[in-house]
């Protein structure tokens, strides 16, 4: 099955820093989703993107649907301790009932 | 409270001993799905169901079975578990499957097969 390439795999940052991560695919998606997984929990949807070029914010989080429809980006500004967790991108192709998930980016905040 | 529940949350078993992980949602969702999460591989879909009595294979269905006899329940069955099925399993549900419908995930079931 297809998987999305997500990078970086892990990030170690200091509180207050900005964070950027991205996902790329070899095929086109019609929908991009970004999830966050807290330790010991299931993933929770952060942002959904439905149009190429779309830029959507959710508080300090901003995500973009790449123009080529083969990539997406997530930025977190002014990180805080509760941002710690694993971030997953996911894509949905037209006519497909299955979400394809990225491999995840583990975010750690150094005190 | 709208939620997806899974049981058990933790399970240790031995190779070949059949087991079932239950999943239930109270949101009247049509679409349900099972994923496994492994380090470095993210979430991979095992099986999904578009509605009652409609199930289909995901990306990694080998060694698993599912059933959807009622809308709210979607159990995952391992007829003869093997050590390579040691993983963290998530059930998810959504209103529909298309257009990135928000999927609600259960809390996860951590399975160890010895």
PDB file of C-alpha atoms in Angstrom:
ATOM      1  CA  UNK A   1       0.000   0.000   0.000  1.00  0.00           C
ATOM      2  CA  UNK A   2       1.013   3.580  -0.583  1.00  0.00           C
ATOM      3  CA  UNK A   3       2.585   5.646   2.187  1.00  0.00           C
ATOM      4  CA  UNK A   4       3.309   9.297   2.398  1.00  0.00           C
ATOM      5  CA  UNK A   5       6.837  10.528   3.020  1.00  0.00           C
ATOM      6  CA  UNK A   6       6.766  12.763   6.051  1.00  0.00           C
ATOM      7  CA  UNK A   7       9.735  14.753   7.302  1.00  0.00           C
ATOM      8  CA  UNK A   8      11.425  15.250   9.538  1.00  0.00           C
ATOM      9  CA  UNK A   9      10.959  12.012  11.474  1.00  0.00           C
ATOM     10  CA  UNK A  10      11.676  13.756  14.737  1.00  0.00           C
ATOM     11  CA  UNK A  11      12.349  17.251  15.986  1.00  0.00           C
ATOM     12  CA  UNK A  12      13.919  18.523  19.187  1.00  0.00           C
ATOM     13  CA  UNK A  13      13.207  22.188  19.744  1.00  0.00           C
ATOM     14  CA  UNK A  14      13.109  24.728  22.520  1.00  0.00           C
ATOM     15  CA  UNK A  15       9.907  26.241  23.792  1.00  0.00           C
ATOM     16  CA  UNK A  16       8.987  29.323  21.775  1.00  0.00           C
ATOM     17  CA  UNK A  17      10.553  28.127  18.538  1.00  0.00           C
ATOM     18  CA  UNK A  18       8.591  27.726  15.326  1.00  0.00           C
ATOM     19  CA  UNK A  19       8.162  24.260  13.793  1.00  0.00           C
ATOM     20  CA  UNK A  20       7.799  23.177  10.174  1.00  0.00           C
ATOM     21  CA  UNK A  21       7.075  19.737   8.799  1.00  0.00           C
ATOM     22  CA  UNK A  22       5.921  18.426   5.459  1.00  0.00           C
ATOM     23  CA  UNK A  23       4.476  15.490   3.610  1.00  0.00           C
ATOM     24  CA  UNK A  24       5.048  14.444   0.016  1.00  0.00           C
ATOM     25  CA  UNK A  25       3.376  11.893  -2.178  1.00  0.00           C
ATOM     26  CA  UNK A  26       4.061  10.372  -5.572  1.00  0.00           C
ATOM     27  CA  UNK A  27       0.370  10.683  -6.442  1.00  0.00           C
ATOM     28  CA  UNK A  28      -2.244  13.394  -6.287  1.00  0.00           C
ATOM     29  CA  UNK A  29      -4.568  13.838  -3.335  1.00  0.00           C
ATOM     30  CA  UNK A  30      -7.835  15.747  -3.182  1.00  0.00           C
ATOM     31  CA  UNK A  31      -7.797  16.158   0.570  1.00  0.00           C
ATOM     32  CA  UNK A  32      -4.970  16.606   3.046  1.00  0.00           C
ATOM     33  CA  UNK A  33      -5.428  16.186   6.762  1.00  0.00           C
ATOM     34  CA  UNK A  34      -3.139  16.824   9.703  1.00  0.00           C
ATOM     35  CA  UNK A  35      -3.527  14.879  12.959  1.00  0.00           C
ATOM     36  CA  UNK A  36      -1.816  15.061  16.325  1.00  0.00           C
ATOM     37  CA  UNK A  37      -1.341  12.094  18.633  1.00  0.00           C
ATOM     38  CA  UNK A  38      -0.697  12.724  22.304  1.00  0.00           C
ATOM     39  CA  UNK A  39       1.130  10.021  24.265  1.00  0.00           C
ATOM     40  CA  UNK A  40      -1.227   7.139  25.056  1.00  0.00           C
ATOM     41  CA  UNK A  41      -4.037   8.530  22.923  1.00  0.00           C
ATOM     42  CA  UNK A  42      -5.470   8.137  19.460  1.00  0.00           C
ATOM     43  CA  UNK A  43      -4.836  10.765  16.752  1.00  0.00           C
ATOM     44  CA  UNK A  44      -7.002  13.882  16.753  1.00  0.00           C
ATOM     45  CA  UNK A  45      -7.716  15.950  13.651  1.00  0.00           C
ATOM     46  CA  UNK A  46      -6.069  19.395  13.646  1.00  0.00           C
ATOM     47  CA  UNK A  47      -6.636  20.797  10.174  1.00  0.00           C
ATOM     48  CA  UNK A  48      -8.356  19.642   6.983  1.00  0.00           C
ATOM     49  CA  UNK A  49      -7.463  21.018   3.524  1.00  0.00           C
ATOM     50  CA  UNK A  50      -9.669  20.558   0.454  1.00  0.00           C
ATOM     51  CA  UNK A  51      -8.251  22.774  -2.311  1.00  0.00           C
ATOM     52  CA  UNK A  52      -4.853  23.091  -3.945  1.00  0.00           C
ATOM     53  CA  UNK A  53      -3.111  26.201  -2.627  1.00  0.00           C
ATOM     54  CA  UNK A  54      -5.409  26.426   0.395  1.00  0.00           C
ATOM     55  CA  UNK A  55      -3.872  27.879   3.546  1.00  0.00           C
ATOM     56  CA  UNK A  56      -5.757  27.180   6.764  1.00  0.00           C
ATOM     57  CA  UNK A  57      -5.013  28.124  10.347  1.00  0.00           C
ATOM     58  CA  UNK A  58      -6.088  26.696  13.679  1.00  0.00           C
ATOM     59  CA  UNK A  59      -4.685  28.889  16.419  1.00  0.00           C
ATOM     60  CA  UNK A  60      -0.894  28.716  16.233  1.00  0.00           C
ATOM     61  CA  UNK A  61      -1.087  25.995  13.574  1.00  0.00           C
ATOM     62  CA  UNK A  62      -1.085  26.729   9.866  1.00  0.00           C
ATOM     63  CA  UNK A  63      -1.285  24.125   7.126  1.00  0.00           C
ATOM     64  CA  UNK A  64      -1.070  24.425   3.364  1.00  0.00           C
ATOM     65  CA  UNK A  65      -2.283  22.237   0.518  1.00  0.00           C
ATOM     66  CA  UNK A  66       0.516  22.227  -2.050  1.00  0.00           C
ATOM     67  CA  UNK A  67      -0.145  23.579  -5.532  1.00  0.00           C
ATOM     68  CA  UNK A  68       0.948  20.315  -7.145  1.00  0.00           C
ATOM     69  CA  UNK A  69      -1.562  18.421  -4.921  1.00  0.00           C
ATOM     70  CA  UNK A  70       1.303  16.102  -4.014  1.00  0.00           C
ATOM     71  CA  UNK A  71       2.435  17.778  -0.842  1.00  0.00           C
ATOM     72  CA  UNK A  72       1.307  19.565   2.281  1.00  0.00           C
ATOM     73  CA  UNK A  73       2.977  21.559   5.031  1.00  0.00           C
ATOM     74  CA  UNK A  74       2.264  22.183   8.694  1.00  0.00           C
ATOM     75  CA  UNK A  75       3.743  25.031  10.697  1.00  0.00           C
ATOM     76  CA  UNK A  76       3.471  25.607  14.434  1.00  0.00           C
ATOM     77  CA  UNK A  77       4.404  29.025  15.713  1.00  0.00           C
ATOM     78  CA  UNK A  78       5.785  29.804  19.175  1.00  0.00           C
ATOM     79  CA  UNK A  79       5.744  26.209  20.386  1.00  0.00           C
ATOM     80  CA  UNK A  80       4.573  25.405  23.910  1.00  0.00           C
ATOM     81  CA  UNK A  81       5.030  22.246  26.020  1.00  0.00           C
ATOM     82  CA  UNK A  82       1.596  20.832  25.115  1.00  0.00           C
ATOM     83  CA  UNK A  83       2.633  20.723  21.449  1.00  0.00           C
ATOM     84  CA  UNK A  84       4.665  17.607  22.245  1.00  0.00           C
ATOM     85  CA  UNK A  85       3.421  14.535  20.418  1.00  0.00           C
ATOM     86  CA  UNK A  86       3.422  12.835  17.044  1.00  0.00           C
ATOM     87  CA  UNK A  87       2.031  14.691  14.040  1.00  0.00           C
ATOM     88  CA  UNK A  88       0.637  12.752  11.120  1.00  0.00           C
ATOM     89  CA  UNK A  89      -0.362  13.902   7.687  1.00  0.00           C
ATOM     90  CA  UNK A  90      -2.988  11.947   5.789  1.00  0.00           C
ATOM     91  CA  UNK A  91      -4.230  12.122   2.232  1.00  0.00           C
ATOM     92  CA  UNK A  92      -7.396  11.087   0.466  1.00  0.00           C
ATOM     93  CA  UNK A  93      -7.441  10.565  -3.294  1.00  0.00           C
ATOM     94  CA  UNK A  94     -10.506  11.246  -5.419  1.00  0.00           C
ATOM     95  CA  UNK A  95     -12.830   8.272  -5.500  1.00  0.00           C
ATOM     96  CA  UNK A  96     -10.867   6.477  -2.805  1.00  0.00           C
ATOM     97  CA  UNK A  97     -12.410   5.490   0.514  1.00  0.00           C
ATOM     98  CA  UNK A  98      -9.069   4.979   2.249  1.00  0.00           C
ATOM     99  CA  UNK A  99      -6.980   7.525   4.054  1.00  0.00           C
ATOM    100  CA  UNK A 100      -3.237   7.126   3.540  1.00  0.00           C
ATOM    101  CA  UNK A 101      -1.169   8.230   6.530  1.00  0.00           C
ATOM    102  CA  UNK A 102       2.333   9.607   6.695  1.00  0.00           C
ATOM    103  CA  UNK A 103       4.986   8.034   8.871  1.00  0.00           C
ATOM    104  CA  UNK A 104       4.716  10.745  11.512  1.00  0.00           C
ATOM    105  CA  UNK A 105       6.883  13.516  12.961  1.00  0.00           C
ATOM    106  CA  UNK A 106       7.697  13.198  16.654  1.00  0.00           C
ATOM    107  CA  UNK A 107       8.002  16.624  18.287  1.00  0.00           C
ATOM    108  CA  UNK A 108       9.933  16.986  21.538  1.00  0.00           C
ATOM    109  CA  UNK A 109      10.357  20.256  23.372  1.00  0.00           C
ATOM    110  CA  UNK A 110      13.560  20.699  25.311  1.00  0.00           C
ATOM    111  CA  UNK A 111      13.108  22.624  28.547  1.00  0.00           C
TER     112      UNK A 111
ATOM    113  CA  UNK B   1     -20.238  11.955  25.075  1.00  0.00           C
ATOM    114  CA  UNK B   2     -19.373  11.129  21.457  1.00  0.00           C
ATOM    115  CA  UNK B   3     -16.630   8.562  21.456  1.00  0.00           C
ATOM    116  CA  UNK B   4     -15.011   5.472  20.039  1.00  0.00           C
ATOM    117  CA  UNK B   5     -14.233   2.793  22.601  1.00  0.00           C
ATOM    118  CA  UNK B   6     -11.888  -0.152  22.270  1.00  0.00           C
ATOM    119  CA  UNK B   7     -11.387  -3.159  24.496  1.00  0.00           C
ATOM    120  CA  UNK B   8      -9.106  -4.340  25.806  1.00  0.00           C
ATOM    121  CA  UNK B   9      -6.634  -1.466  26.048  1.00  0.00           C
ATOM    122  CA  UNK B  10      -3.716  -3.826  26.674  1.00  0.00           C
ATOM    123  CA  UNK B  11      -3.373  -7.491  25.786  1.00  0.00           C
ATOM    124  CA  UNK B  12      -0.590 -10.025  26.074  1.00  0.00           C
ATOM    125  CA  UNK B  13      -1.188 -13.338  24.351  1.00  0.00           C
ATOM    126  CA  UNK B  14       0.656 -16.282  22.856  1.00  0.00           C
ATOM    127  CA  UNK B  15       1.114 -17.311  19.254  1.00  0.00           C
ATOM    128  CA  UNK B  16      -1.928 -19.054  17.806  1.00  0.00           C
ATOM    129  CA  UNK B  17      -4.454 -18.156  20.485  1.00  0.00           C
ATOM    130  CA  UNK B  18      -7.440 -16.510  18.818  1.00  0.00           C
ATOM    131  CA  UNK B  19      -8.360 -13.064  20.074  1.00  0.00           C
ATOM    132  CA  UNK B  20     -10.882 -10.333  19.378  1.00  0.00           C
ATOM    133  CA  UNK B  21     -10.497  -6.609  19.932  1.00  0.00           C
ATOM    134  CA  UNK B  22     -13.834  -4.859  20.148  1.00  0.00           C
ATOM    135  CA  UNK B  23     -14.625  -1.409  18.805  1.00  0.00           C
ATOM    136  CA  UNK B  24     -17.811   0.538  19.363  1.00  0.00           C
ATOM    137  CA  UNK B  25     -18.920   4.045  18.402  1.00  0.00           C
ATOM    138  CA  UNK B  26     -21.961   5.982  19.600  1.00  0.00           C
ATOM    139  CA  UNK B  27     -22.102   8.592  16.832  1.00  0.00           C
ATOM    140  CA  UNK B  28     -24.161   6.639  14.295  1.00  0.00           C
ATOM    141  CA  UNK B  29     -21.198   6.751  11.920  1.00  0.00           C
ATOM    142  CA  UNK B  30     -21.336   4.701   8.750  1.00  0.00           C
ATOM    143  CA  UNK B  31     -17.613   4.394   8.142  1.00  0.00           C
ATOM    144  CA  UNK B  32     -15.353   2.443  10.498  1.00  0.00           C
ATOM    145  CA  UNK B  33     -11.777   1.407  10.135  1.00  0.00           C
ATOM    146  CA  UNK B  34      -8.915  -0.418  11.852  1.00  0.00           C
ATOM    147  CA  UNK B  35      -5.300   0.730  11.778  1.00  0.00           C
ATOM    148  CA  UNK B  36      -2.072  -0.547  13.213  1.00  0.00           C
ATOM    149  CA  UNK B  37       0.698   1.776  14.275  1.00  0.00           C
ATOM    150  CA  UNK B  38       4.313   0.668  14.211  1.00  0.00           C
ATOM    151  CA  UNK B  39       7.467   2.732  14.824  1.00  0.00           C
ATOM    152  CA  UNK B  40       8.700   4.393  11.655  1.00  0.00           C
ATOM    153  CA  UNK B  41       5.703   3.179   9.650  1.00  0.00           C
ATOM    154  CA  UNK B  42       2.955   5.466  10.895  1.00  0.00           C
ATOM    155  CA  UNK B  43      -0.626   4.287  10.686  1.00  0.00           C
ATOM    156  CA  UNK B  44      -1.499   1.571   8.207  1.00  0.00           C
ATOM    157  CA  UNK B  45      -5.068   0.610   7.465  1.00  0.00           C
ATOM    158  CA  UNK B  46      -6.017  -3.022   8.064  1.00  0.00           C
ATOM    159  CA  UNK B  47      -9.699  -3.150   7.120  1.00  0.00           C
ATOM    160  CA  UNK B  48     -12.496  -0.681   6.686  1.00  0.00           C
ATOM    161  CA  UNK B  49     -16.269  -0.774   6.491  1.00  0.00           C
ATOM    162  CA  UNK B  50     -18.486   1.612   4.571  1.00  0.00           C
ATOM    163  CA  UNK B  51     -21.648   0.389   6.275  1.00  0.00           C
ATOM    164  CA  UNK B  52     -23.296  -2.631   7.871  1.00  0.00           C
ATOM    165  CA  UNK B  53     -22.281  -5.871   6.156  1.00  0.00           C
ATOM    166  CA  UNK B  54     -19.864  -3.975   3.881  1.00  0.00           C
ATOM    167  CA  UNK B  55     -16.174  -4.497   4.619  1.00  0.00           C
ATOM    168  CA  UNK B  56     -13.047  -4.199   2.512  1.00  0.00           C
ATOM    169  CA  UNK B  57      -9.332  -4.764   2.824  1.00  0.00           C
ATOM    170  CA  UNK B  58      -6.980  -1.960   3.664  1.00  0.00           C
ATOM    171  CA  UNK B  59      -3.249  -1.959   3.065  1.00  0.00           C
ATOM    172  CA  UNK B  60      -2.242  -4.711   5.522  1.00  0.00           C
ATOM    173  CA  UNK B  61      -5.178  -7.153   5.911  1.00  0.00           C
ATOM    174  CA  UNK B  62      -3.210 -10.412   6.128  1.00  0.00           C
ATOM    175  CA  UNK B  63      -3.830 -12.270   9.380  1.00  0.00           C
ATOM    176  CA  UNK B  64      -6.894 -10.233  10.331  1.00  0.00           C
ATOM    177  CA  UNK B  65     -10.635 -10.550   9.992  1.00  0.00           C
ATOM    178  CA  UNK B  66     -13.439  -8.108  10.704  1.00  0.00           C
ATOM    179  CA  UNK B  67     -17.210  -8.106  10.775  1.00  0.00           C
ATOM    180  CA  UNK B  68     -19.839  -5.389  10.707  1.00  0.00           C
ATOM    181  CA  UNK B  69     -23.142  -6.896  11.800  1.00  0.00           C
ATOM    182  CA  UNK B  70     -24.305  -3.723  13.513  1.00  0.00           C
ATOM    183  CA  UNK B  71     -23.573  -0.112  12.693  1.00  0.00           C
ATOM    184  CA  UNK B  72     -21.978   0.696  16.029  1.00  0.00           C
ATOM    185  CA  UNK B  73     -19.594  -2.283  16.341  1.00  0.00           C
ATOM    186  CA  UNK B  74     -16.579  -3.295  14.266  1.00  0.00           C
ATOM    187  CA  UNK B  75     -14.549  -6.041  15.972  1.00  0.00           C
ATOM    188  CA  UNK B  76     -11.065  -6.995  14.824  1.00  0.00           C
ATOM    189  CA  UNK B  77     -10.325 -10.712  14.934  1.00  0.00           C
ATOM    190  CA  UNK B  78      -6.930 -12.378  14.940  1.00  0.00           C
ATOM    191  CA  UNK B  79      -7.614 -16.053  14.310  1.00  0.00           C
ATOM    192  CA  UNK B  80      -4.035 -17.186  14.873  1.00  0.00           C
ATOM    193  CA  UNK B  81      -1.909 -14.304  16.161  1.00  0.00           C
ATOM    194  CA  UNK B  82       1.794 -14.215  15.385  1.00  0.00           C
ATOM    195  CA  UNK B  83       4.586 -12.109  16.916  1.00  0.00           C
ATOM    196  CA  UNK B  84       4.659  -9.798  13.873  1.00  0.00           C
ATOM    197  CA  UNK B  85       1.170  -8.688  14.848  1.00  0.00           C
ATOM    198  CA  UNK B  86       2.537  -7.124  18.020  1.00  0.00           C
ATOM    199  CA  UNK B  87       1.510  -3.529  17.540  1.00  0.00           C
ATOM    200  CA  UNK B  88      -0.665  -0.638  18.646  1.00  0.00           C
ATOM    201  CA  UNK B  89      -4.129  -0.881  17.114  1.00  0.00           C
ATOM    202  CA  UNK B  90      -6.597   1.946  16.564  1.00  0.00           C
ATOM    203  CA  UNK B  91     -10.227   1.824  15.594  1.00  0.00           C
ATOM    204  CA  UNK B  92     -11.707   4.909  13.937  1.00  0.00           C
ATOM    205  CA  UNK B  93     -15.104   6.021  12.703  1.00  0.00           C
ATOM    206  CA  UNK B  94     -16.499   8.842  10.606  1.00  0.00           C
ATOM    207  CA  UNK B  95     -19.852   9.920   9.213  1.00  0.00           C
ATOM    208  CA  UNK B  96     -18.762   8.977   5.721  1.00  0.00           C
ATOM    209  CA  UNK B  97     -15.551   8.086   3.941  1.00  0.00           C
ATOM    210  CA  UNK B  98     -15.312  10.744   1.321  1.00  0.00           C
ATOM    211  CA  UNK B  99     -13.904  14.267   1.277  1.00  0.00           C
ATOM    212  CA  UNK B 100     -11.801  13.774   4.348  1.00  0.00           C
ATOM    213  CA  UNK B 101     -14.642  13.318   6.792  1.00  0.00           C
ATOM    214  CA  UNK B 102     -13.267  13.751  10.262  1.00  0.00           C
ATOM    215  CA  UNK B 103     -12.218  10.383  11.623  1.00  0.00           C
ATOM    216  CA  UNK B 104     -12.579   9.906  15.348  1.00  0.00           C
ATOM    217  CA  UNK B 105     -10.031   7.527  16.806  1.00  0.00           C
ATOM    218  CA  UNK B 106     -10.358   5.220  19.765  1.00  0.00           C
ATOM    219  CA  UNK B 107      -7.754   5.244  22.566  1.00  0.00           C
ATOM    220  CA  UNK B 108      -5.798   2.328  21.122  1.00  0.00           C
ATOM    221  CA  UNK B 109      -5.141  -1.305  22.028  1.00  0.00           C
ATOM    222  CA  UNK B 110      -1.566  -2.341  22.669  1.00  0.00           C
ATOM    223  CA  UNK B 111      -1.082  -5.995  21.724  1.00  0.00           C
ATOM    224  CA  UNK B 112       1.926  -8.155  22.509  1.00  0.00           C
ATOM    225  CA  UNK B 113       2.076 -11.602  20.920  1.00  0.00           C
ATOM    226  CA  UNK B 114       4.680 -13.902  22.474  1.00  0.00           C
TER     227      UNK B 114
END
